[in-house]
Coordinates of C-alpha atoms and ligand atoms in Angstrom, one line a residue:
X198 CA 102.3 140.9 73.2
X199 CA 104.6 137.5 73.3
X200 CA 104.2 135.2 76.1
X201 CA 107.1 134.9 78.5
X202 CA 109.7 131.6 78.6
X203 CA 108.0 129.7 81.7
X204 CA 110.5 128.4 84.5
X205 CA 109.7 125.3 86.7
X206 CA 111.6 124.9 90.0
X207 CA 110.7 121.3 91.2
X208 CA 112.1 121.5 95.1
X209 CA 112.5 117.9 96.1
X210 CA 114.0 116.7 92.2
X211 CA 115.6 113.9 94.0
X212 CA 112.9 112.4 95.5
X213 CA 110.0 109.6 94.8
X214 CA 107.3 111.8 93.6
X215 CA 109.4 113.9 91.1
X216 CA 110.5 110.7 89.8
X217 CA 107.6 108.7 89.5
X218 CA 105.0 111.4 88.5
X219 CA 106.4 114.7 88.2
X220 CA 109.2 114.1 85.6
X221 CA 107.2 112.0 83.7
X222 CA 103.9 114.1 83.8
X223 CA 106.0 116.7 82.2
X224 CA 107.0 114.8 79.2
X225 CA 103.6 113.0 78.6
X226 CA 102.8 117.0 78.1
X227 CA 105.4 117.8 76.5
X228 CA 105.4 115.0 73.7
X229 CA 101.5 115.8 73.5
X230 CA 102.3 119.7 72.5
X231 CA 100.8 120.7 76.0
X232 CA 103.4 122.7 77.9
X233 CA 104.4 126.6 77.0
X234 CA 107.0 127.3 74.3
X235 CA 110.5 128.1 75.8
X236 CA 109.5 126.4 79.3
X237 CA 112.7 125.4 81.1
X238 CA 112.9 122.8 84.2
X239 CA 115.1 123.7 87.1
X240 CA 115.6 120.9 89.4
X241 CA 115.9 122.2 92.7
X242 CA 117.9 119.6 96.0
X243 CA 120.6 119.8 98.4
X244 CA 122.3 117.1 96.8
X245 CA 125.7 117.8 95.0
X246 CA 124.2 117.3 91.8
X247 CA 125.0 118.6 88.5
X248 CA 123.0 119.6 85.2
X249 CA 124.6 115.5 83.7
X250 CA 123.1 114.2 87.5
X251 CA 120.0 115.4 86.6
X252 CA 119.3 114.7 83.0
X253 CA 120.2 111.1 83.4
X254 CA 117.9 111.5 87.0
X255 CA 115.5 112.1 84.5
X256 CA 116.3 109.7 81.6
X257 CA 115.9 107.0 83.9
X258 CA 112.6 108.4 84.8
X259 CA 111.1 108.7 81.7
X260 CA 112.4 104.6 81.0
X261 CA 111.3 103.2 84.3
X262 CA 107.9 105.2 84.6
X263 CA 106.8 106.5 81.1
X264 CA 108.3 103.4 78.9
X265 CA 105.5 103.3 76.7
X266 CA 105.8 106.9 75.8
X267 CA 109.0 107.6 75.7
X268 CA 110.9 108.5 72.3
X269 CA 114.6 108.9 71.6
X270 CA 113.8 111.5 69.5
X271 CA 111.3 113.4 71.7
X272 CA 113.9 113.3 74.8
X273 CA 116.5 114.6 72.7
X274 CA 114.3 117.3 72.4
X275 CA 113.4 117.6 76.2
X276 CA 117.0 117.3 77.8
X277 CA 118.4 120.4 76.9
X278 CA 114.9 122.1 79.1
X279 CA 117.0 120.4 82.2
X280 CA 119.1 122.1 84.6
X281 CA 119.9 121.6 88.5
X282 CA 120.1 124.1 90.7
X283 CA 121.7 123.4 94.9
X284 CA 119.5 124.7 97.8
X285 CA 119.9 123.5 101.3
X286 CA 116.4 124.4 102.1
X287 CA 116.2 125.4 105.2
X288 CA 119.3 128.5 104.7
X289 CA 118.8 131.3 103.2
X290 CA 121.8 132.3 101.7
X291 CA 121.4 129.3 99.1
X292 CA 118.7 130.7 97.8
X293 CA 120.5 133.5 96.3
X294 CA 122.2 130.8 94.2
X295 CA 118.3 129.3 93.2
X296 CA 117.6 133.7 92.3
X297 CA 121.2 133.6 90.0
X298 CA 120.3 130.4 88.2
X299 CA 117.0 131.1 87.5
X300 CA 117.6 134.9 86.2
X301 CA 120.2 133.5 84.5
X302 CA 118.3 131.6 82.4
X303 CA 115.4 134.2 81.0
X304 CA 117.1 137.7 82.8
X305 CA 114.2 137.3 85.1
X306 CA 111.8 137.7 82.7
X307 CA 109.9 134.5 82.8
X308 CA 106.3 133.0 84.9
X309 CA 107.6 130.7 87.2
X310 CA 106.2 127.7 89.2
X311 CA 107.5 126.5 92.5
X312 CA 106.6 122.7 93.1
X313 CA 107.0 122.2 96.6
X314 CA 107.8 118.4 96.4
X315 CA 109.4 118.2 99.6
X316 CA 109.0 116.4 102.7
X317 CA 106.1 119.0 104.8
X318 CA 108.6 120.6 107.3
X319 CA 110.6 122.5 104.6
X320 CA 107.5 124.2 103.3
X321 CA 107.5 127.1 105.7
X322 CA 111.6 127.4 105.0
X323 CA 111.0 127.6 101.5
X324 CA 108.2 129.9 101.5
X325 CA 110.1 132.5 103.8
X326 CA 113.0 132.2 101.8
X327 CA 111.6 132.8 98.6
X328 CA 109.8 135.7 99.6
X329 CA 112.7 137.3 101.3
X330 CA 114.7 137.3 98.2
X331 CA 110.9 138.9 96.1
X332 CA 110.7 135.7 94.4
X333 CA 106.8 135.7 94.6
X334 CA 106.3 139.0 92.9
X335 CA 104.4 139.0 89.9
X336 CA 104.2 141.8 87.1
X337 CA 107.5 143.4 87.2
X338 CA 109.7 142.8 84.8
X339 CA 107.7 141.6 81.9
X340 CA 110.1 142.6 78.7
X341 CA 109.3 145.1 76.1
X342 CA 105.8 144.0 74.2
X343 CA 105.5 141.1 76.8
X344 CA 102.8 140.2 79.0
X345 CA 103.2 140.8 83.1
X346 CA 105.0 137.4 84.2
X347 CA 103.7 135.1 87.2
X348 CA 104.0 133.6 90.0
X349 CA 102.7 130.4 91.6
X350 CA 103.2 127.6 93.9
X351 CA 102.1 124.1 94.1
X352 CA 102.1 122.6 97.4
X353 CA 101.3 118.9 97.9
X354 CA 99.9 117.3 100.8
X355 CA 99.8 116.9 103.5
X356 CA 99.1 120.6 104.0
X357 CA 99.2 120.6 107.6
X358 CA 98.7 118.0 110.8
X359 CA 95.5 119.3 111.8
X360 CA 93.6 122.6 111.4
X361 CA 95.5 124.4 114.0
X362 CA 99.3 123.9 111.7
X363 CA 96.9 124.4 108.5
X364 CA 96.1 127.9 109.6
X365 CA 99.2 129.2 110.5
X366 CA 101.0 127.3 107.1
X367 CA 98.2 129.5 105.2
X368 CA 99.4 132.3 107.7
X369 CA 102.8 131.6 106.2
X370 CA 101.4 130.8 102.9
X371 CA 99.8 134.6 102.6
X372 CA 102.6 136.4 104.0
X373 CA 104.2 135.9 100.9
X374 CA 101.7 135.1 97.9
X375 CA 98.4 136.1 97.2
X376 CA 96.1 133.0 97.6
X377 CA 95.2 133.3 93.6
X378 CA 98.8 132.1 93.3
X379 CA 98.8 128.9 95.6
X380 CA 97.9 125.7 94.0
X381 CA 97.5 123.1 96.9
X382 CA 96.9 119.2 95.4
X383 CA 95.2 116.8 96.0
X384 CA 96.1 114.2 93.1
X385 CA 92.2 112.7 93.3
X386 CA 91.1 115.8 92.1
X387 CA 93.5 115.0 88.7
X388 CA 91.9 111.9 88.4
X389 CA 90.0 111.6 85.3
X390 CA 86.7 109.9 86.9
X391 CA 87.1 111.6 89.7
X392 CA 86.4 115.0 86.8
X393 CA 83.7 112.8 85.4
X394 CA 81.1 113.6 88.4
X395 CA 81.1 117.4 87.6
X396 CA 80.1 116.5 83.8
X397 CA 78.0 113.4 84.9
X398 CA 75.9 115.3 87.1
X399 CA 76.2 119.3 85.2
X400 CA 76.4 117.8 81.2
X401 CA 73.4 116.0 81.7
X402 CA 69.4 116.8 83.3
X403 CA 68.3 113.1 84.1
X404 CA 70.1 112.7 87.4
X405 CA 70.4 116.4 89.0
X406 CA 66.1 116.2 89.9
X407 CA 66.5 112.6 92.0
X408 CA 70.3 113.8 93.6
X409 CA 68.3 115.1 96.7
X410 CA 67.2 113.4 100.0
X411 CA 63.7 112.4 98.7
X412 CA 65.8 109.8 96.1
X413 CA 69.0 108.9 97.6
X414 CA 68.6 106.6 100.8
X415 CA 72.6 107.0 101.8
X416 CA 75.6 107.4 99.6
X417 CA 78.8 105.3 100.3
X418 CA 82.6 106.7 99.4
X419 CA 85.0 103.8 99.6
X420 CA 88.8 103.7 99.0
X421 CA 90.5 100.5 99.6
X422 CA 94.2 99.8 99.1
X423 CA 95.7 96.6 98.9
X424 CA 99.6 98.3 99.6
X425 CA 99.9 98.1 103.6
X426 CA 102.5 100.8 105.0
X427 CA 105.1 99.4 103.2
X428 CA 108.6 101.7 103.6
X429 CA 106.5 104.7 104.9
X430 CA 106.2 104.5 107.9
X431 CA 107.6 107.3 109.1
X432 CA 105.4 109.2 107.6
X433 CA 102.4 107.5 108.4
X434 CA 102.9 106.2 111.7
X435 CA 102.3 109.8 112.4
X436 CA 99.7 110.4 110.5
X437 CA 97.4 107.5 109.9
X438 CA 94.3 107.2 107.7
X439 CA 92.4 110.1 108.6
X440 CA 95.3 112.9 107.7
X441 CA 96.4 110.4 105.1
X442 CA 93.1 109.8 103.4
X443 CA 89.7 110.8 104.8
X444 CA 90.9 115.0 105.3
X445 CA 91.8 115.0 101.9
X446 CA 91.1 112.3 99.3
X447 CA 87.8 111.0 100.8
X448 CA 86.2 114.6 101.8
X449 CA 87.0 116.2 98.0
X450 CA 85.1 113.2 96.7
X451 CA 82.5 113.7 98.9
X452 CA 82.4 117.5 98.0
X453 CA 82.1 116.9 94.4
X454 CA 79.3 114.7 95.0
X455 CA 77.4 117.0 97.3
X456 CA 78.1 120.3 95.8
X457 CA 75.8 122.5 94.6
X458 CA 75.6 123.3 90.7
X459 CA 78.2 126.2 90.4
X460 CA 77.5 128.8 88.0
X461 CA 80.5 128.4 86.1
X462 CA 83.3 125.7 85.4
X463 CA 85.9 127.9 87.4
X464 CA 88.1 128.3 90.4
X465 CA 85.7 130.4 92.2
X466 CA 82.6 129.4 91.4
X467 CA 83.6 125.6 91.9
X468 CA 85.4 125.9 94.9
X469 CA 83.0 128.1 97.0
X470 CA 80.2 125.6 96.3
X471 CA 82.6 122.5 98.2
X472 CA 83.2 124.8 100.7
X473 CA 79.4 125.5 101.7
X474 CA 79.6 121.4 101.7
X475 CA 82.2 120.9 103.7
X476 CA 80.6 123.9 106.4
X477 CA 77.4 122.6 106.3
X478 CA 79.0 119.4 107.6
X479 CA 77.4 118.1 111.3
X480 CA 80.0 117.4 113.7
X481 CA 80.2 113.4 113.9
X482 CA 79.5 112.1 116.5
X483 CA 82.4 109.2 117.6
X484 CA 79.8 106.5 117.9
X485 CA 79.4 107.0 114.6
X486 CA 82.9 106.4 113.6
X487 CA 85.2 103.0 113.2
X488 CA 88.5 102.9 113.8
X489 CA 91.2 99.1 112.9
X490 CA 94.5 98.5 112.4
X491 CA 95.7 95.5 110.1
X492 CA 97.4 92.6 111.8
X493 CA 101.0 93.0 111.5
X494 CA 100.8 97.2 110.9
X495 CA 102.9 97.1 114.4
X496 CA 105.6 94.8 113.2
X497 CA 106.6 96.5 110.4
X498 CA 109.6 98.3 110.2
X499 CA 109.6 101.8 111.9
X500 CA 106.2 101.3 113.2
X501 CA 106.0 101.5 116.7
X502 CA 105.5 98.0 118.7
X503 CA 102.6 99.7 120.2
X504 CA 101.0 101.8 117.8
X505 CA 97.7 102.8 118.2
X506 CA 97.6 104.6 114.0
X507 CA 94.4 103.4 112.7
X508 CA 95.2 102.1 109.0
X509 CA 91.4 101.8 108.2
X510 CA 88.7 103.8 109.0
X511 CA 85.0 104.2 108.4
X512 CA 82.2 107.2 109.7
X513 CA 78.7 107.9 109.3
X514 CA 78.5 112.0 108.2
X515 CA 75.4 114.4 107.6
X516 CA 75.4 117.1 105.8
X517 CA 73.2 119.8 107.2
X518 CA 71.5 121.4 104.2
X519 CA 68.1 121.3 102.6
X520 CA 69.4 119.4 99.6
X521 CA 70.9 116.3 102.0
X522 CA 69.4 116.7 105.6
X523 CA 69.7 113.2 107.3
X524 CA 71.1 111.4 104.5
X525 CA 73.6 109.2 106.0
X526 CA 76.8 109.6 103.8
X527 CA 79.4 106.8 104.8
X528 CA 83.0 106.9 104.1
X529 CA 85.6 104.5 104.8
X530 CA 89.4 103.6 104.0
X531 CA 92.3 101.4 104.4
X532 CA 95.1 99.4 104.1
X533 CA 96.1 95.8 103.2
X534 CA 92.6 95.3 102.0
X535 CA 91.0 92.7 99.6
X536 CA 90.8 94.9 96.4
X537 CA 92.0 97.9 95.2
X538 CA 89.2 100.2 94.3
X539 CA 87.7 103.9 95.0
X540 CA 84.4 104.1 94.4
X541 CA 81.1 105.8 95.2
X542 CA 78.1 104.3 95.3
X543 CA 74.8 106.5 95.2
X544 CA 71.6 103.9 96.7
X545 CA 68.4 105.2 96.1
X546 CA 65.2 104.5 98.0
X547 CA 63.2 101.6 97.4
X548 CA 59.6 102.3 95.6
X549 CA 57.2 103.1 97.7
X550 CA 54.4 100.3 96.8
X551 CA 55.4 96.8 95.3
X552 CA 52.6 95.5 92.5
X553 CA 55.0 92.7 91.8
X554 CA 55.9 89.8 93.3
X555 CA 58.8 90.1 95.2
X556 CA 63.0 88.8 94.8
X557 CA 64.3 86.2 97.3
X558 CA 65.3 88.7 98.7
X559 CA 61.5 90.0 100.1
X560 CA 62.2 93.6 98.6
X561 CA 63.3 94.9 95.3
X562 CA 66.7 95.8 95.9
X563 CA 67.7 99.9 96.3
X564 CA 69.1 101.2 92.8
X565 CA 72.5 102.2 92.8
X566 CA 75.0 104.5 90.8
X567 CA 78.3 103.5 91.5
X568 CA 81.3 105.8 89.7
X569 CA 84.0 103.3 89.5
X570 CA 86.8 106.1 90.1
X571 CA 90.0 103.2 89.9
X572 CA 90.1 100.5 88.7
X573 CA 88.3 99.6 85.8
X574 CA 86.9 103.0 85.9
X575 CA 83.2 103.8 84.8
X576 CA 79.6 104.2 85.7
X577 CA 77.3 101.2 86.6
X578 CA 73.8 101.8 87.4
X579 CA 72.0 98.8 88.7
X580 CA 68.2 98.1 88.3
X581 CA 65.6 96.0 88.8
X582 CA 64.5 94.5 85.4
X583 CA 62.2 91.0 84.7
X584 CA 63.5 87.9 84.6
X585 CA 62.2 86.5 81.8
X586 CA 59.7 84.2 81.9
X587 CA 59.2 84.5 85.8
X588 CA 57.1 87.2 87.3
X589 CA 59.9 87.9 89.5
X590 CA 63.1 91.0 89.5
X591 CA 66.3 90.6 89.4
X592 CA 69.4 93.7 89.7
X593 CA 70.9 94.0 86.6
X594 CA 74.1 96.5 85.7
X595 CA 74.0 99.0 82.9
X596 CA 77.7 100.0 82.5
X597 CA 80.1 102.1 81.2
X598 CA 83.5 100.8 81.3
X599 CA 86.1 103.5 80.2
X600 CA 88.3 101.1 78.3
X601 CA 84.7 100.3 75.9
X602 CA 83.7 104.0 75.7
X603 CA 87.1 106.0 74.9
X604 CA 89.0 103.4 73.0
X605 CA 90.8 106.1 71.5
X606 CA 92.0 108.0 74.9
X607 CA 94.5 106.9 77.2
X608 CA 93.7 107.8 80.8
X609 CA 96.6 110.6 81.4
X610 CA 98.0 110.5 85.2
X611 CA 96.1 113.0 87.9
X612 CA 99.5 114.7 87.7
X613 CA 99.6 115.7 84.1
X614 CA 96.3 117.2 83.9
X615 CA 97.8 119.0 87.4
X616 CA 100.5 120.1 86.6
X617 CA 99.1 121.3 83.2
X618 CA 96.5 123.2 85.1
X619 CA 99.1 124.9 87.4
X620 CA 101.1 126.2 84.2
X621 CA 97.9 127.5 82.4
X622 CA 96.5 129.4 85.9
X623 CA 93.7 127.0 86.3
X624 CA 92.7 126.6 90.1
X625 CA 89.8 124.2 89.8
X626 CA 91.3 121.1 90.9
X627 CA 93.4 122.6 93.1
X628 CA 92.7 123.2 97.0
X629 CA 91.5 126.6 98.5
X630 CA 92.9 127.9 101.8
X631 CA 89.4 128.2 103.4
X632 CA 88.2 124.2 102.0
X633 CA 91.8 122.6 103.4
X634 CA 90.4 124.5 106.9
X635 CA 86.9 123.7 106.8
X636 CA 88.0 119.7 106.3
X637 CA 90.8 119.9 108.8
X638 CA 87.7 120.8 111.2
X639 CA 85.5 117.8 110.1
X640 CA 88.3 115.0 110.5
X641 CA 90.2 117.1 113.9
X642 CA 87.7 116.3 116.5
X643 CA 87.4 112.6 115.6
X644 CA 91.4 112.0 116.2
X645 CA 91.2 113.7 119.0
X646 CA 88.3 111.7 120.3
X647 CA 89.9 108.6 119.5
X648 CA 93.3 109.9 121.1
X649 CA 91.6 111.1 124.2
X650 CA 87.4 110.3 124.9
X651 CA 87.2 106.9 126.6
X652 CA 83.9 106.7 125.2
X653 CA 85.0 106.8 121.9
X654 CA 84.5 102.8 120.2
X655 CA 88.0 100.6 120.7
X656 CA 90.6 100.4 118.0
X657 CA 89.6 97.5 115.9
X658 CA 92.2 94.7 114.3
X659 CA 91.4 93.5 110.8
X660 CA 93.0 90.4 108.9
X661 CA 95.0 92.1 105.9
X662 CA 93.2 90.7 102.9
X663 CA 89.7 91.3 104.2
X664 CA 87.3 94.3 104.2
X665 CA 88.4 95.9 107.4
X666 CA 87.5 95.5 110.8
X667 CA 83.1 93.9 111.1
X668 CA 82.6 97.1 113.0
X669 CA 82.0 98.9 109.8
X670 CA 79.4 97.0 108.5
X671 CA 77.5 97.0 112.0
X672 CA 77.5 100.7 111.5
X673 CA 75.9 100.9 108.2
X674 CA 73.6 97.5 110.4
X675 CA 71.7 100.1 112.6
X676 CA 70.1 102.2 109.4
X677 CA 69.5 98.9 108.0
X678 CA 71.9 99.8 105.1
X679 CA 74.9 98.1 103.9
X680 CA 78.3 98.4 102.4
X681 CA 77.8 97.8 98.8
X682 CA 80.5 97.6 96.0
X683 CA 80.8 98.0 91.9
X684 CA 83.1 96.9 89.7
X685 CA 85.2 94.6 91.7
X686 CA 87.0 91.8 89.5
X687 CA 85.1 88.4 89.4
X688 CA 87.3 86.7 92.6
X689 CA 87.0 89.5 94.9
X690 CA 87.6 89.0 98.9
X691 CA 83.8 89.8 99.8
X692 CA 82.8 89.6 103.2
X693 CA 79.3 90.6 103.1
X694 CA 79.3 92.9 100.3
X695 CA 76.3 92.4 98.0
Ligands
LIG858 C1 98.3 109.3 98.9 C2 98.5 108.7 100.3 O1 97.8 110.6 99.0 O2 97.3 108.5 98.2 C3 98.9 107.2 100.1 O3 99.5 109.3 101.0 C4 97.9 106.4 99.2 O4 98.9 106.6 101.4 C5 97.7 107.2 97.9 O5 98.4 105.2 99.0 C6 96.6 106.6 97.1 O6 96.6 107.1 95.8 P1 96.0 106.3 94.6 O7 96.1 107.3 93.5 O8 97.0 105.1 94.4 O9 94.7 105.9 94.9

């Protein structure tokens, strides 16, 4: 049997994300020998563009966002897989003009890929219209000798407003493909550290036996950004850091580090085991949440004057299972913060009887694993070692810094290993219909609290620049715990942090 030609149909060509990541991602794999033989790239807008519009779309892609790889010779080889193809999404009858271009190309013989790249409120459009026109059938015309041909569909976030407009997009969703063709992203998944905590804790037997509640005193997931809302604010105005961040980024983190050992690296087996995580979350309680807003969020352009979107946000979560039962796992985010960094920091208990003397401190400090997941990314684990000479202890960091240990590796973007993983039918990093629901249903009741419980704690402000609103390090205060970071650079903003 020969393998199909392989059609991508990027909807949304024109816009930010195909042009910083998606066009890009596609010829880092290309130039790397990654991507199918006879794959062709149909660039799908409403936009009177032709087949030239796109090509130098995509020439001045590849210069502005993949300069160090790009290659005259390569792109002369990648060009001619360019066309452009005009949909007004939200009618119908232009999609019989996407069907014509794309059967033109292969007779409709290949595997396609939709990339819904498109601005949320044209996914249900798109989904309708494509399966009006059988565009989601798989199997039926393979050619002579060939194999059956596919069809999937990669849907970025956000994938939904809140559980209720999650369930009836995957309503939507399977009215037209079968949920073994849906490929919903969430780019942290593509990240390569982010990877590294399935083959830290499954590739190796020294840290699976203490990765229970009788090691681990709390575990801390933090994603800071220095950008503030910057030209977004349309979108985020609306949405704010827990639909932004916490539903999706935050939550798959904290799956990956809770899970279960699946049985097997696979969709399936994988996926079900964040799931149970995510199910076997206890409903927090608001009093255990924090909510700020950077000073100066409200006067920037499009925000409302008096906006009450949280840009940072932290929470206190349990995870009701024998493995994690009243281990506090703490998440927080936000904006215009001091550093840019994602990382998760596991703190073991402290020993149960001291024989030495002890630090300034009057304890030895808790261990900690921190997985440095951006920047700098790698694995520090600190511990309490001798200082010579004196009968006291002192932390000290064994690292693994990923520029020291894979000199030889480049760290590809989340979106080429994504988009690579799409193509090749590989579901693991992608999002199941059942784990989008079972977040939406962890982050919904806290917006709504803070939208409508007067008990719920006050919005908070926070100076851009610092570590978010103080309110966040009282809650970590009342377990006697405390925010503690990795792998910052040297001149960090550090208000607290040890
Ligand atoms: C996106 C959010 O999903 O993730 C953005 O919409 C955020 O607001 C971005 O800035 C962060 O991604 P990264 O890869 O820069 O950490």
């Amino acid at each position: 049997m020969t393998d199909n030609p392989t059609v991508i149909a990027i909807f949304g060509v024109t816009g930010d994300l195909a042009r910083r990541k998606l066009i890009p991602s596609l010829y880092s794999n290309f130039i790397k020998g990654r991507l199918p033989e006879r794959l062709r790239i149909v660039g799908v807008g409403r936009r009177e563009w032709t087949d030239a519009t796109l090509i130098d779309h995509a020439h001045q892609s590849l210069l502005n966002y993949a300069a160090p790889i790009y290659d005259e010779r390569a792109w002369d080889r990648f060009r001619p897989m360019l066309s452009y193809s005009k949909v007004n999404l939200p009618q119908p009858e232009t999609y019989r003009n996407l069907k014509d271009d794309l059967d033109a190309l292969d007779g409709g013989c290949s595997n396609r890929l939709y990339y819904l790249s498109i601005a949320p409120e044209f996914y249900q459009d798109v989904i309708c219209n494509l399966g009006a026109l059988g565009m989601a059938r798989e199997n039926g015309r393979g050619r002579a000798g060939s194999a059956p041909t596919w069809r999937r569909i990669v849907i970025e976030k956000p994938f939904g407003y809140n559980m209720e407009t999650a369930q009836s997009l995957n309503r939507v969703v399977h009215s037209v493909f079968d949920e073994s063709q849906v490929y919903r992203i969430d780019h942290y998944l593509g990240k390569e550290t982010a990877q590294n905590i399935l083959f830290m804790r499954f590739a190796n037997t020294i840290f699976e036996p203490v990765w229970n509640r009788s090691h681990i005193s709390n575990v801390q997931v933090t994603v800071a950004e220095t950008v503030d809302v910057g030209t977004r604010a349309g979108y985020y105005d609306s949405s704010g850091v827990m639909r932004d961040m916490v539903q999706n980024h935050l939550l798959q983190l904290l799956s990956l580090i809770a899970m279960e050992p699946p049985s097997a690296f696979d969709a399936d087996a994988l996926r079900n085991e964040k799931v149970k995580v995510l199910q076997a979350a206890r409903a927090v309680k608001l009093q255990d949440t924090v909510r700020g807003q950077y000073i100066g969020y409200r006067s920037a352009e499009g925000v409302a004057p008096d906006s009450s979107t949280p840009t940072f946000a932290a929470l206190k979560l349990f995870i009701d299972n024998w493995r994690w039962k009243d281990i506090p796992f703490y998440l927080r985010s936000g904006k215009a913060m001091g550093q840019k960094t994602t990382q998760v920091n596991i703190q073991f208990k402290r020993p149960p009887n001291s024989i030495f003397e002890l630090t300034e401190t009057g304890d030895y400090s808790r261990n900690m694993l921190s997985i440095c997941i951006q920047p700098d990314e790698g694995i520090h684990l600190t511990i309490e070692a001798k200082i010579p000479d004196q009968q006291i202890a002192k932390s000290v960091d064994m690292e693994l810094h990923y520029e020291n240990a894979f000199v030889a590796e480049d760290l590809p973007d989340a979106y080429e290993r994504l988009i690579l993983d799409a193509i090749n039918g590989d579901a693991a990093l992608f999002i199941r219909g059942d784990e989008i629901e079972s977040a939406w249903k962890i982050v919904d009741p806290i917006i709504e609290g803070w939208a409508s419980d007067a008990s719920a704690p006050p919005m908070q402000c926070y100076k851009s620049g610092s570590w978010g609103p103080a309110a966040a390090d009282e809650l970590l205060d009342r377990e006697e715990h405390i925010w503690r970071l990795s792998c910052l650079h040297q001149n960090s903003v550090n208000n607290g942090d040890v």
